[in-house]
Coordinates of C-alpha atoms and ligand atoms in Angstrom, one line a residue:
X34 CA -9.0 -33.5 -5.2
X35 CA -8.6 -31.3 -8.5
X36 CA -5.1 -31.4 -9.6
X37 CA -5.6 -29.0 -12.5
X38 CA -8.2 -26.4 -13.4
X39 CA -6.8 -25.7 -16.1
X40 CA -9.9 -25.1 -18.9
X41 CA -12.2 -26.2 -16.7
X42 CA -16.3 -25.1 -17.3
X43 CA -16.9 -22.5 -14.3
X44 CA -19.2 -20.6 -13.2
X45 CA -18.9 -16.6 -12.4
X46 CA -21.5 -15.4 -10.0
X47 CA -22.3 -11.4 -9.7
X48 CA -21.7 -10.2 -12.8
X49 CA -20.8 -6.5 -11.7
X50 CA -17.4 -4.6 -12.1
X51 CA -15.4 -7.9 -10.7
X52 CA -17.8 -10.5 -11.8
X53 CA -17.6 -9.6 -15.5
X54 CA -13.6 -8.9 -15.5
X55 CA -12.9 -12.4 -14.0
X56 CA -15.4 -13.9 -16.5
X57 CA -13.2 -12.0 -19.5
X58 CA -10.3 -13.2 -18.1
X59 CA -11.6 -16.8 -17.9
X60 CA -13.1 -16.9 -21.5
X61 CA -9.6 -15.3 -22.8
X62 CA -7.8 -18.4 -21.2
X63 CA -9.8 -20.8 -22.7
X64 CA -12.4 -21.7 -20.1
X65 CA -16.4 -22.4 -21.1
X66 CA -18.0 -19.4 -18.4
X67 CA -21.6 -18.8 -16.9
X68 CA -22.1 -15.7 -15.6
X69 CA -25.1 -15.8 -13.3
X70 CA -26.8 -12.6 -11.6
X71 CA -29.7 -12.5 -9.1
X72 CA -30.8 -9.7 -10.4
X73 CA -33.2 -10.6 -13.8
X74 CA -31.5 -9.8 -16.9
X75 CA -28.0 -8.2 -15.0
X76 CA -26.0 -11.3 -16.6
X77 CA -26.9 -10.6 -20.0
X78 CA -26.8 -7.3 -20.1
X79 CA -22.8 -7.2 -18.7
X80 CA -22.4 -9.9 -21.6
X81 CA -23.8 -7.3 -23.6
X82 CA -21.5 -3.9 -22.0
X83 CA -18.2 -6.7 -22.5
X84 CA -19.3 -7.1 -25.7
X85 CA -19.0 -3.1 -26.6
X86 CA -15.7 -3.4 -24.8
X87 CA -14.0 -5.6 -26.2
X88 CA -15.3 -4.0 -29.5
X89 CA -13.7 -0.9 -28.7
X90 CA -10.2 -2.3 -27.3
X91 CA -10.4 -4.2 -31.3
X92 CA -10.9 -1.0 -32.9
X93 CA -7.8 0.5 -30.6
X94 CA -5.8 -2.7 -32.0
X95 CA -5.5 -4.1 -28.9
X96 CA -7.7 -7.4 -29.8
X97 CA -8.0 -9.3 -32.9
X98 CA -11.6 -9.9 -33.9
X99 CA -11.1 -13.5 -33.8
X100 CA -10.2 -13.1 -30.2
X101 CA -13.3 -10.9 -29.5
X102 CA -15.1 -13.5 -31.3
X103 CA -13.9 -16.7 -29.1
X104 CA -14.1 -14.9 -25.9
X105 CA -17.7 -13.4 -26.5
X106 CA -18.9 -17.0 -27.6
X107 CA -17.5 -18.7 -24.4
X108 CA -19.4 -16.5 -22.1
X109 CA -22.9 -17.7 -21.5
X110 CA -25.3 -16.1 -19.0
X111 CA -27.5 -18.2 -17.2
X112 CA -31.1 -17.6 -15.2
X113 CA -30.8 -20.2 -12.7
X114 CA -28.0 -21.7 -10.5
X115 CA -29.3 -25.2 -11.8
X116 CA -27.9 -25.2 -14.9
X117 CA -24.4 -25.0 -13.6
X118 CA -24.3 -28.3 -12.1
X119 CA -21.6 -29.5 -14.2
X120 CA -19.1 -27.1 -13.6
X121 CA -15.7 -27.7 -11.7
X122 CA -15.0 -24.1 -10.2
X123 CA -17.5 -21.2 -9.0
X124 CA -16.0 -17.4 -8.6
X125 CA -18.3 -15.7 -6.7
X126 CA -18.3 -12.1 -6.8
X127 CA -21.8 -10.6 -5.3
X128 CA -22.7 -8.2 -2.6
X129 CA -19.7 -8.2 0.4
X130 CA -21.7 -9.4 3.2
X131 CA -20.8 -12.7 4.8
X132 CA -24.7 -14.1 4.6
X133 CA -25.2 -13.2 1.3
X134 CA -22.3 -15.1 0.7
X135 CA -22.8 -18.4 2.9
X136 CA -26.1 -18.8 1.5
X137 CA -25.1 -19.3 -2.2
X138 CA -22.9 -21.4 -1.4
X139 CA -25.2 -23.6 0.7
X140 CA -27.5 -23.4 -2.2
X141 CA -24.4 -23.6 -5.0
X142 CA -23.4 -27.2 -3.0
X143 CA -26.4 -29.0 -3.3
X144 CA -26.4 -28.1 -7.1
X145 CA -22.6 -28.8 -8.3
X146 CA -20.4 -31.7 -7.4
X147 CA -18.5 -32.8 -4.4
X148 CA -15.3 -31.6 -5.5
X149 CA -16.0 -28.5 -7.5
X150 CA -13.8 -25.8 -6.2
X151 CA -16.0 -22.3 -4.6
X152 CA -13.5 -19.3 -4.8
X153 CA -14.6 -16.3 -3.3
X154 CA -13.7 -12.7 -4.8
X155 CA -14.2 -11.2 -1.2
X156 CA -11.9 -8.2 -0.1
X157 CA -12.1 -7.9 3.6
X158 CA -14.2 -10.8 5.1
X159 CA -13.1 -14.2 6.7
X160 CA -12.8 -17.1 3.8
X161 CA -13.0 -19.2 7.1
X162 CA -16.0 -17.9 8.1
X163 CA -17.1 -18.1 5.1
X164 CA -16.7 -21.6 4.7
X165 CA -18.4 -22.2 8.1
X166 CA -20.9 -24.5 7.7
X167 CA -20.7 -25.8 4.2
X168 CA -20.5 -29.3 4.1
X169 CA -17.0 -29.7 2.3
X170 CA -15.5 -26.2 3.8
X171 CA -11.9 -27.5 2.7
X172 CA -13.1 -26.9 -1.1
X173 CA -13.8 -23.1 -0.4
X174 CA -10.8 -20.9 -1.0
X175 CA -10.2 -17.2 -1.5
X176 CA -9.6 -15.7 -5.3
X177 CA -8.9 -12.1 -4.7
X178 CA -8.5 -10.3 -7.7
X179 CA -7.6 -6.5 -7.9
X180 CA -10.1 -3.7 -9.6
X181 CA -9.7 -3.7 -12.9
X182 CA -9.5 -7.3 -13.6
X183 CA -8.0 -7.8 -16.9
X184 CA -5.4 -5.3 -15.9
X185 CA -4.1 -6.0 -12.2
X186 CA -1.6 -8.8 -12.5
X187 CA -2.2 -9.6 -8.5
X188 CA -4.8 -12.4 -7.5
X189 CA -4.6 -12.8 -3.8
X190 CA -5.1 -17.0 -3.3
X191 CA -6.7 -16.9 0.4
X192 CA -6.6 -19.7 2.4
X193 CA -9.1 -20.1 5.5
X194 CA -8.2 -22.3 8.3
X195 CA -10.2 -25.1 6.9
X196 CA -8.8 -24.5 2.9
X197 CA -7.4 -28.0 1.6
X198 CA -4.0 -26.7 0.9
X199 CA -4.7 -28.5 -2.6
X200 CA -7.2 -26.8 -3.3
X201 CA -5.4 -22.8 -3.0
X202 CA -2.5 -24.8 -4.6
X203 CA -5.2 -25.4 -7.9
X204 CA -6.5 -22.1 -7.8
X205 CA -2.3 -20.8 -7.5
X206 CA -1.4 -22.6 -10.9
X207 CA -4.8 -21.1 -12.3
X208 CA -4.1 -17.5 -12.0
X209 CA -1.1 -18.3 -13.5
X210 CA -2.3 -20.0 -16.9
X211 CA -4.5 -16.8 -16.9
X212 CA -1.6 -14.4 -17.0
X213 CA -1.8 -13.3 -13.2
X214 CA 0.9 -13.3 -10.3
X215 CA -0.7 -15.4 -7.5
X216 CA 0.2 -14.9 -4.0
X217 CA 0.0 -17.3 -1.3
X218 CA -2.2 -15.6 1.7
X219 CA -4.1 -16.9 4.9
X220 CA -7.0 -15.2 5.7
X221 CA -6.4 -12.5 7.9
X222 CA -8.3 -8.9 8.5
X223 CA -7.2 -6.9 4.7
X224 CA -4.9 -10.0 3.9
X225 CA -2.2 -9.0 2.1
X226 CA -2.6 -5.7 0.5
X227 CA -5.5 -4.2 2.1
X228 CA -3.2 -4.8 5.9
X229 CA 0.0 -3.7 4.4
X230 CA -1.1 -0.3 2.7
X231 CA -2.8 1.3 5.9
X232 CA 0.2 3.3 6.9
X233 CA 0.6 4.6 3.6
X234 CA -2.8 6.4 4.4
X235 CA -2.8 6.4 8.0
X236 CA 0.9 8.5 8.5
X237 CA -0.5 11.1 6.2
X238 CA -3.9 11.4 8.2
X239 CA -1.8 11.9 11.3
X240 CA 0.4 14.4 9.8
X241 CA -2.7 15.8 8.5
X242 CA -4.3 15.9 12.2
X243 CA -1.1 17.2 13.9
X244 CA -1.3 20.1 11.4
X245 CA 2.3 19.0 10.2
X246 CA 1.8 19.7 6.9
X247 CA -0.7 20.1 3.6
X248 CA -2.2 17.5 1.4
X249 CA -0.4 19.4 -1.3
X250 CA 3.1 18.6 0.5
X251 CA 2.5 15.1 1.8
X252 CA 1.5 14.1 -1.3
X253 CA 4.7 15.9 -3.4
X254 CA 7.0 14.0 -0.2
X255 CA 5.8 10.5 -1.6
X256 CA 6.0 10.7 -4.6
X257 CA 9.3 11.9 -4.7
X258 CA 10.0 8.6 -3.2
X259 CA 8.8 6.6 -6.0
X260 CA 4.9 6.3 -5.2
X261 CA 2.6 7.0 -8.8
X262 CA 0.1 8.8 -6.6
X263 CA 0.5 10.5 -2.9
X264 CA -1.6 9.5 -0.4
X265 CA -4.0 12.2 -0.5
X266 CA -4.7 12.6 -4.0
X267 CA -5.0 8.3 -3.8
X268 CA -7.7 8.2 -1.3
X269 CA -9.7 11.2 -3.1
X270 CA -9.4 8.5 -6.0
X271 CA -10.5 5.4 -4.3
X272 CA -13.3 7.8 -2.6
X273 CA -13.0 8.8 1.4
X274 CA -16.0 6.3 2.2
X275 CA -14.5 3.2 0.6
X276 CA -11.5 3.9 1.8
X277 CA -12.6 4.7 5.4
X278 CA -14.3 1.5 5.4
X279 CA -11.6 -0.3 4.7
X280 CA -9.6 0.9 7.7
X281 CA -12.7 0.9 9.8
X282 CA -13.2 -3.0 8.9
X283 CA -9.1 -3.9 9.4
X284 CA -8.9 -2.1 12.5
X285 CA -12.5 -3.4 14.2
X286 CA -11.1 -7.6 13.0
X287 CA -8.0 -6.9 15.0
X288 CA -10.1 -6.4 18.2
X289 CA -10.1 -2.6 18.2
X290 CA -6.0 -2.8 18.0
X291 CA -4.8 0.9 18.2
X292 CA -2.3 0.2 15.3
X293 CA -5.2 0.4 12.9
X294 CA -7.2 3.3 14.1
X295 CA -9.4 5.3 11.5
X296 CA -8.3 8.8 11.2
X297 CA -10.7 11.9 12.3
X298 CA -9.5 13.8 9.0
X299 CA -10.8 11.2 7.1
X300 CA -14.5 10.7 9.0
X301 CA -14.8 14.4 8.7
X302 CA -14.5 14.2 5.1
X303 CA -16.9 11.1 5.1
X304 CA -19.6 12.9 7.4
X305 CA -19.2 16.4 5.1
X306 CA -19.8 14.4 1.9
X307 CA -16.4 15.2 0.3
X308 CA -15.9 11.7 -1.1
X309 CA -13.2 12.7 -3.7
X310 CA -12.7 12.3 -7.1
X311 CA -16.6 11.3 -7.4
X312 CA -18.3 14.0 -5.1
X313 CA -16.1 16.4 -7.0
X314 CA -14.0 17.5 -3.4
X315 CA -11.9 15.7 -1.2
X316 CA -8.9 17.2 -0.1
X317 CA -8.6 19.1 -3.6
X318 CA -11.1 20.2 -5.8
X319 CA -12.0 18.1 -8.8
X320 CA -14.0 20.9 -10.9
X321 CA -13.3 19.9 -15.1
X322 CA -10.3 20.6 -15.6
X323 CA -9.0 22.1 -12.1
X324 CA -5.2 21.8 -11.9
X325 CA -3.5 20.4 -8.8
X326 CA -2.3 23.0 -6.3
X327 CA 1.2 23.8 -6.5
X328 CA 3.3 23.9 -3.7
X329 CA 5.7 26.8 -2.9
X330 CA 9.5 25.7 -3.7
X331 CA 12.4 27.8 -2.1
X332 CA 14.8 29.4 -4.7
X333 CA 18.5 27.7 -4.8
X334 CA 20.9 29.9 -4.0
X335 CA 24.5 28.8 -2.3
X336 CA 24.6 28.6 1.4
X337 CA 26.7 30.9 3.5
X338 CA 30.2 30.7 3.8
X339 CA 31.2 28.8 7.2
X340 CA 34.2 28.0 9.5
X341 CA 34.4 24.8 9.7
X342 CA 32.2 22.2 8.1
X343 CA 32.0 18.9 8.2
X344 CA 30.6 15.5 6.8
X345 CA 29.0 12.8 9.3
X346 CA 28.8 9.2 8.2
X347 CA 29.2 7.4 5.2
X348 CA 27.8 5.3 2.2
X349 CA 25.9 7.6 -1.2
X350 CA 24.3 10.4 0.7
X351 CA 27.4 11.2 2.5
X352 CA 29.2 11.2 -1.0
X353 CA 26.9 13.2 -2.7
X354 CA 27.4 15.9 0.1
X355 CA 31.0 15.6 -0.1
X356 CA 30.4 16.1 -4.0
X357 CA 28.6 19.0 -3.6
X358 CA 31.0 20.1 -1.3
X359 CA 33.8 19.9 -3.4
X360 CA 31.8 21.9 -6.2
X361 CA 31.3 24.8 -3.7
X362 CA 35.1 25.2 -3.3
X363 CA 34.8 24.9 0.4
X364 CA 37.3 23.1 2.4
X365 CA 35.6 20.3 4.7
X366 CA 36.2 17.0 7.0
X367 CA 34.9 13.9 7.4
X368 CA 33.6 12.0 10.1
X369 CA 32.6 8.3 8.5
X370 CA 32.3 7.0 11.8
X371 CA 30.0 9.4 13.2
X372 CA 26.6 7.8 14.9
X373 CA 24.4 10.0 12.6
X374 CA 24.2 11.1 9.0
X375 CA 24.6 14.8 7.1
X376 CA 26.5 17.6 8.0
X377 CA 28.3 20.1 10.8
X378 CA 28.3 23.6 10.2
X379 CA 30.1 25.6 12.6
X380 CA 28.6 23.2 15.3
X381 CA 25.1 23.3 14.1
X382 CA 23.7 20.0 12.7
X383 CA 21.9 19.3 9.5
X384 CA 20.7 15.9 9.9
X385 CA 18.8 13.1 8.2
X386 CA 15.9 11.9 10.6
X387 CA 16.8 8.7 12.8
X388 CA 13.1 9.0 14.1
X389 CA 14.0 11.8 16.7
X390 CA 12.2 15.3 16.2
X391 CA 14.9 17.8 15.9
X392 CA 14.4 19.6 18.8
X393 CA 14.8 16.0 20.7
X394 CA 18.3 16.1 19.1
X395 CA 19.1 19.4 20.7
X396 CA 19.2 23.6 20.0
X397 CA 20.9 24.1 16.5
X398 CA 19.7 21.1 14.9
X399 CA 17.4 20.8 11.6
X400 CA 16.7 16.9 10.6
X401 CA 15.6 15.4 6.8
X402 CA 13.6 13.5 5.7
X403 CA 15.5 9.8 4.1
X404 CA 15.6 10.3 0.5
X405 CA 14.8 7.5 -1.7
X406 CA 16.5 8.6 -5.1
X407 CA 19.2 9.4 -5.9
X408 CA 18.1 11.6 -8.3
X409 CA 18.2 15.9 -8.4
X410 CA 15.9 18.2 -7.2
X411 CA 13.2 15.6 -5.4
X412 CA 10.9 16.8 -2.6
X413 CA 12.2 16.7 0.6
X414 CA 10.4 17.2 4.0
X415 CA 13.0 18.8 6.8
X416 CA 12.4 20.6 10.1
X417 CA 14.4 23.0 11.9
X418 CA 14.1 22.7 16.1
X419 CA 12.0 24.5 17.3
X420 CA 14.9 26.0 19.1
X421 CA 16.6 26.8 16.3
X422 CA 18.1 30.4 15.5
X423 CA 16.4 32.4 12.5
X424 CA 19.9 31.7 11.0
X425 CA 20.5 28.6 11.2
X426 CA 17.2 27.4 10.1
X427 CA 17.9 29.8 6.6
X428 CA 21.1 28.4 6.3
X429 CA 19.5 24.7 6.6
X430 CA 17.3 25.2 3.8
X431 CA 20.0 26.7 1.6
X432 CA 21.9 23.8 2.2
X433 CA 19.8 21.2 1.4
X434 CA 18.7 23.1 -2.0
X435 CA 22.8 23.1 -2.2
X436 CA 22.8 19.3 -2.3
X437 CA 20.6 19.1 -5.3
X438 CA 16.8 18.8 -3.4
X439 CA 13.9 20.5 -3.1
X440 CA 13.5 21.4 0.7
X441 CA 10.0 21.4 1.8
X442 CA 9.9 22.3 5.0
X443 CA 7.3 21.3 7.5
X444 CA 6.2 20.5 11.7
X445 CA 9.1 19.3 13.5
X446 CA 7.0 15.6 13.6
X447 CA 9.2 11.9 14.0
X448 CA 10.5 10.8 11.2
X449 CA 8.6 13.4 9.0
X450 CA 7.5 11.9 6.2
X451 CA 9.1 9.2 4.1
X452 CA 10.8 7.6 6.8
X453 CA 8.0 7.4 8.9
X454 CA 5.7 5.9 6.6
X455 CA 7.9 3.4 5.0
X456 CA 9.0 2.3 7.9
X457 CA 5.4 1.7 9.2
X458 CA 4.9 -0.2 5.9
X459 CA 7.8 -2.5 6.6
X460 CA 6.6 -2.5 10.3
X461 CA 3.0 -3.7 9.0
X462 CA 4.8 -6.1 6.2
X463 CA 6.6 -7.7 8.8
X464 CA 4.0 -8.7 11.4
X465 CA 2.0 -10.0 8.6
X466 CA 5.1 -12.2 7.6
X467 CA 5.7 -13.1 11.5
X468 CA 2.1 -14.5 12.2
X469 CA 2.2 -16.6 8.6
X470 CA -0.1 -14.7 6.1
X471 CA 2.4 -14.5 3.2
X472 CA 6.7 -14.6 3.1
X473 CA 8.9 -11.5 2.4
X474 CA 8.4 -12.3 -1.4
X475 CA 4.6 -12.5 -1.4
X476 CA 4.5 -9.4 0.8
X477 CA 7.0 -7.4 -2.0
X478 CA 4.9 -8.5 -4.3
X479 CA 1.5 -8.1 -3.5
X480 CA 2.1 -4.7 -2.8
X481 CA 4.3 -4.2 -6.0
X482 CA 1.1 -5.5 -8.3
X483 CA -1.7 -4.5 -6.1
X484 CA -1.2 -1.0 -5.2
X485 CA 1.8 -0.1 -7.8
X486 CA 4.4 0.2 -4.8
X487 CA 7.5 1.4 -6.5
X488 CA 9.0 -1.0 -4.3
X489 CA 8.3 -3.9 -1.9
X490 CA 8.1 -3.4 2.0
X491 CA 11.4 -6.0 2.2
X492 CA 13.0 -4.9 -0.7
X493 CA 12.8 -1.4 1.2
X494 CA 14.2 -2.9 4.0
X495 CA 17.2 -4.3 2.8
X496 CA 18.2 -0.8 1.0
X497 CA 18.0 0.6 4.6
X498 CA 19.2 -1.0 7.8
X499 CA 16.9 -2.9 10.5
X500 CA 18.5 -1.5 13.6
X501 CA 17.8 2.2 11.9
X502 CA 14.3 1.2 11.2
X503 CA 13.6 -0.2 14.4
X504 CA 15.3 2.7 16.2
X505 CA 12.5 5.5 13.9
X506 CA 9.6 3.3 15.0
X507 CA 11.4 3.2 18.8
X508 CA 11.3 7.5 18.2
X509 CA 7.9 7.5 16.9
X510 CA 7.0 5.0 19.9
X511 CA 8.6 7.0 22.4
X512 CA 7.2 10.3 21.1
X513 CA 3.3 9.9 21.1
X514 CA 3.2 6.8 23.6
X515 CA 0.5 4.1 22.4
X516 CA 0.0 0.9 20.5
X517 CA 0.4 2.6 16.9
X518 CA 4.4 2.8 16.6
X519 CA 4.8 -1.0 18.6
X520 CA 8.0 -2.5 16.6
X521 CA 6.8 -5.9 15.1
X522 CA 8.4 -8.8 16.8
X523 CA 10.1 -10.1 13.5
X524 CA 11.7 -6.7 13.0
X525 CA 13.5 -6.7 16.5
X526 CA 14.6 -10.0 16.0
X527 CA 15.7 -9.6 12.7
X528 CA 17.7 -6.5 14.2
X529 CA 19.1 -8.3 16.7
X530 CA 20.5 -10.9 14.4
X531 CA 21.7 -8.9 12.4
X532 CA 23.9 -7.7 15.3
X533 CA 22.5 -3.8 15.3
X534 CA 22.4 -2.6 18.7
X535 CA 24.5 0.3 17.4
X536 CA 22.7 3.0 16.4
X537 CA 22.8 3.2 12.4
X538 CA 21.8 5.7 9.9
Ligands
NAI697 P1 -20.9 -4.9 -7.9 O1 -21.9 -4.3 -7.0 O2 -20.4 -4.2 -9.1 O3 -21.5 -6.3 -8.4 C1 -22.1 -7.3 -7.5 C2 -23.1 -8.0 -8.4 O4 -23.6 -9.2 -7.6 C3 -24.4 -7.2 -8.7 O5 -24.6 -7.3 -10.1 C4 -25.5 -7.9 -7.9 O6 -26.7 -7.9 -8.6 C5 -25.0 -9.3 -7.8 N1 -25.5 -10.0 -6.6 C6 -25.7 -9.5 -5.4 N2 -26.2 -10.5 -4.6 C7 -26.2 -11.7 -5.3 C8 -26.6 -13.0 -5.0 N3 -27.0 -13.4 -3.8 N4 -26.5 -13.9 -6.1 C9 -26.1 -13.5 -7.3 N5 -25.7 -12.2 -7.6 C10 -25.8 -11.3 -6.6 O7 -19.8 -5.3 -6.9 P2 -18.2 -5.6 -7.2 O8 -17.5 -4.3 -7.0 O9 -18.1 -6.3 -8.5 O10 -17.8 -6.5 -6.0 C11 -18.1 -7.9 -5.9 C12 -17.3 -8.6 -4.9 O11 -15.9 -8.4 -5.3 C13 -17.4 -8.1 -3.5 O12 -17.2 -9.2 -2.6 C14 -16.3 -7.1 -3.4 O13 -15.8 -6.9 -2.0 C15 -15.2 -7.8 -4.2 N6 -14.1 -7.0 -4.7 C16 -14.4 -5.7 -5.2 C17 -13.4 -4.9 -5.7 C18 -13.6 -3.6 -6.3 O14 -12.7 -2.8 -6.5 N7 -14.9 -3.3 -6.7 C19 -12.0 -5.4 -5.7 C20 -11.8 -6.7 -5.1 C21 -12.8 -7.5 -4.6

């Protein structure tokens, strides 16, 4: 089999939005491309639109004209399949559906040679099935590249049960030689990225459901955590039917799995026509120039004076409260070894979430959310029990303001927000490390390169604790009973190597 493809003639078929960015991509590394189209005329008219764009990244200095030169005169389009019979790779990138897809490369293997490689751009179907009934299935692997091409470093190297492991090795070292950060992945419902990055949506839908909260304040909750976008304003981008689609496909490949279920919020929006970004609504308004909602923030002002306070746990959170503490002037204790994290005031408990609502933890408790920087004045989601007294839950607020963040306060849901949802993503990262589609490193960086993750789901995980992740998804478990919150396998055993049956913040 191929041991390099390195400058290889190929052959791009589809020449739409991914068809013509893997085709740049290809000609900038060198490689002799045909771009073929079904449709009459498609191929060169996107040689044509490249042509104007590279033209207009050289006029922005981005592109010498040499370059645009070289890489324009290395594309060719083509009319007819036939006259790629020479080439050593294919990229298919046409319509997403799996017979469109099986029957060009039928056709494509009775035109090129026996061990010309057939990568397929698909996003959410089966590389194995397609490869079902070609006559050399081992040569078919998946390419997944990320929208836009020549930007997103990610390429997604899919292997299907029948994908000579030589083969997705060729196609690895490829991606490389064309600037790109391959990622080893078996084909599996979403793979890497699309799987992973359902709970990022999904927790917000069901915060959204419960009433727990607005778009506004979900959104403001993430990104304090390091996420570019929120979830909301995200899926108005990608558009509510793509995106419903996606979870619609990833939850009906894993056999209806309740883990993965498509959100009402979200078919609502599909059914009314608020698509997002491109119907001009989606859960904000997109009218020229419309600014964002802002979202009410509470003044700071120092909390009351109190008997006796006192500091739970330990490690930076619990030293930036003590900090804060000792700016106040008021005289406190300590209790490192305490089984949960924040602080005691006059017996009433400020705590960060373990999973538990707050009025699971008892009367005169308010929880918050896990804060991911260590920075000043972030959002932060907290919740007073729904017991609480109108006093305490004032003081809570002032509090929180009083160690530097910017309470927000919402429903009294598990694990309110940031928590909950990163420890669903490292949940979701985890089972798709357990049952072999990528390792810990893939998984951080798939997500890191394909969806801009500030972080990866692992690399999350080992800032935190397995035992305390576990025990949130345990809480969230407990709290609405049913397959979504089920604690991955590999997590629970990870905990219990670790040695973590004591509870952990
Ligand atoms: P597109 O609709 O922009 O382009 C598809 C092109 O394929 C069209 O020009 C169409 O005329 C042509 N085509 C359709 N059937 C054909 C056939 N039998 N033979 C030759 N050409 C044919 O679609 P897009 O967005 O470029 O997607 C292409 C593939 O890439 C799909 O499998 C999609 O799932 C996948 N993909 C898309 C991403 C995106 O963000 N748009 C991201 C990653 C993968």
């Amino acid at each position: 089999m191929t041991n390099t493809l390195n400058g290889a003639p190929l052959l791009v078929v589809g020449a739409g939005i991914m068809g013509v960015g893997i085709a740049q991509v290809a000609a900038q590394a060198g490689h002799a491309v045909m771009l073929y189209d079904s449709r009459e005329g498609a191929a060169a008219e996107a040689k044509e639109k490249l042509a104007r764009l590279l033209e207009g990244l050289l006029a922005k200095g981005k592109l010498t004209a040499e370059g645009v030169t070289q890489t324009l005169s290395r594309i060719e389009s083509i009319s007819s399949l036939d006259a790629a019979a020479s080439v050593r790779l294919v990229v298919e990138a046409i319509v997403e559906k799996l017979d469109v897809k099986r029957g060009l490369f039928g056709q494509l293997e009775a035109i090129v040679a026996a061990d010309c490689v057939l990568a397929t751009n698909t996003s959410s179907i089966s590389v194995t099935a397609i490869a079902n009934g070609l006559r050399h299935p081992g040569r078919l692997v998946g390419m997944h590249f990320f929208n836009p091409v020549p930007l997103m470093k990610l390429v997604e190297v899919v292997a299907g049960l029948q994908t000579d492991p030589a083969v997705a090795a060729a196609i690895f070292e490829l991606s490389k030689v064309w600037g790109k950060v391959p990622v080893h992945a078996r084909s599996t419902p979403g793979f890497i990225v699309n799987r992973i990055a359902r709970p990022y949506y999904a927790e917000t839908l069901a915060l959204l459901l419960e009433q727990a909260a607005t778009p506004a304040v979900l959104d403001a909750c993430l990104r304090a955590a390091g996420f570019r976008m929120g979830p909301c304003e995200l899926m108005d981008l990608i558009g509510h039917d793509t995106n419903f689609s996606v979870t619609q496909s990833v939850y009906e490949a894993n056999f209806f799995d309740k883990r993965f279920v498509p959100s009402l919020v979200q078919r609502q929006l599909v059914d009314g026509g608020l698509l997002g970004r491109k119907s001009g609504h989606g859960f904000f308004d997109y009218p020229d120039g419309a600014a964002k909602p802002a979202i009410a923030t509470v003044e700071s002002i120092p909390p009351p004076t109190a008997q006796l306070l006192r500091v739970h746990g330990q490690g930076p959170l619990a030293d930036r409260f003590v900090a804060a503490l000792v700016k106040t002037g008021q005289p406190f204790l300590r209790h490192e070894g305490s089984d949960w994290l924040g602080l005691e005031v006059d017996g009433s408990q400020l705590r960060m979430t373990d999973g538990r609502t707050a009025s699971e933890l008892g009367l005169e408790v308010a929880v918050f959310d896990r804060p991911l920087s260590a920075e000043n004045d972030i959002t932060l989601a907290w919740a007073p029990s729904l017991r609480a007294s109108q006093a305490w839950t004032s003081a809570a607020t002032l509090w929180l303001g009083a160690f530097g963040f910017k309470p927000q306060r919402i429903a009294d849901a598990p694990g309110l927000v940031v928590a909950r949802t990163l420890a669903m993503l490292i949940n979701e990262a985890a089972d798709a490390v357990q049952q072999g589609v990528c390792t810990p490193d893939g998984a951080n960086a798939a997500m890191k390169l394909g969806v801009n993750y500030p972080a990866g789901p692992f690399e999350w995980l080992a800032g935190w604790n397995t035992t305390a992740v576990v025990q949130v998804l345990d809480a969230l478990d407990s709290f609405y009973r049913g397959e979504r919150y089920r604690v991955s396998p590999w997590l629970r055993q990870q905990s219990y190597q670790e040695g973590g049956n004591e509870p952990q913040n």
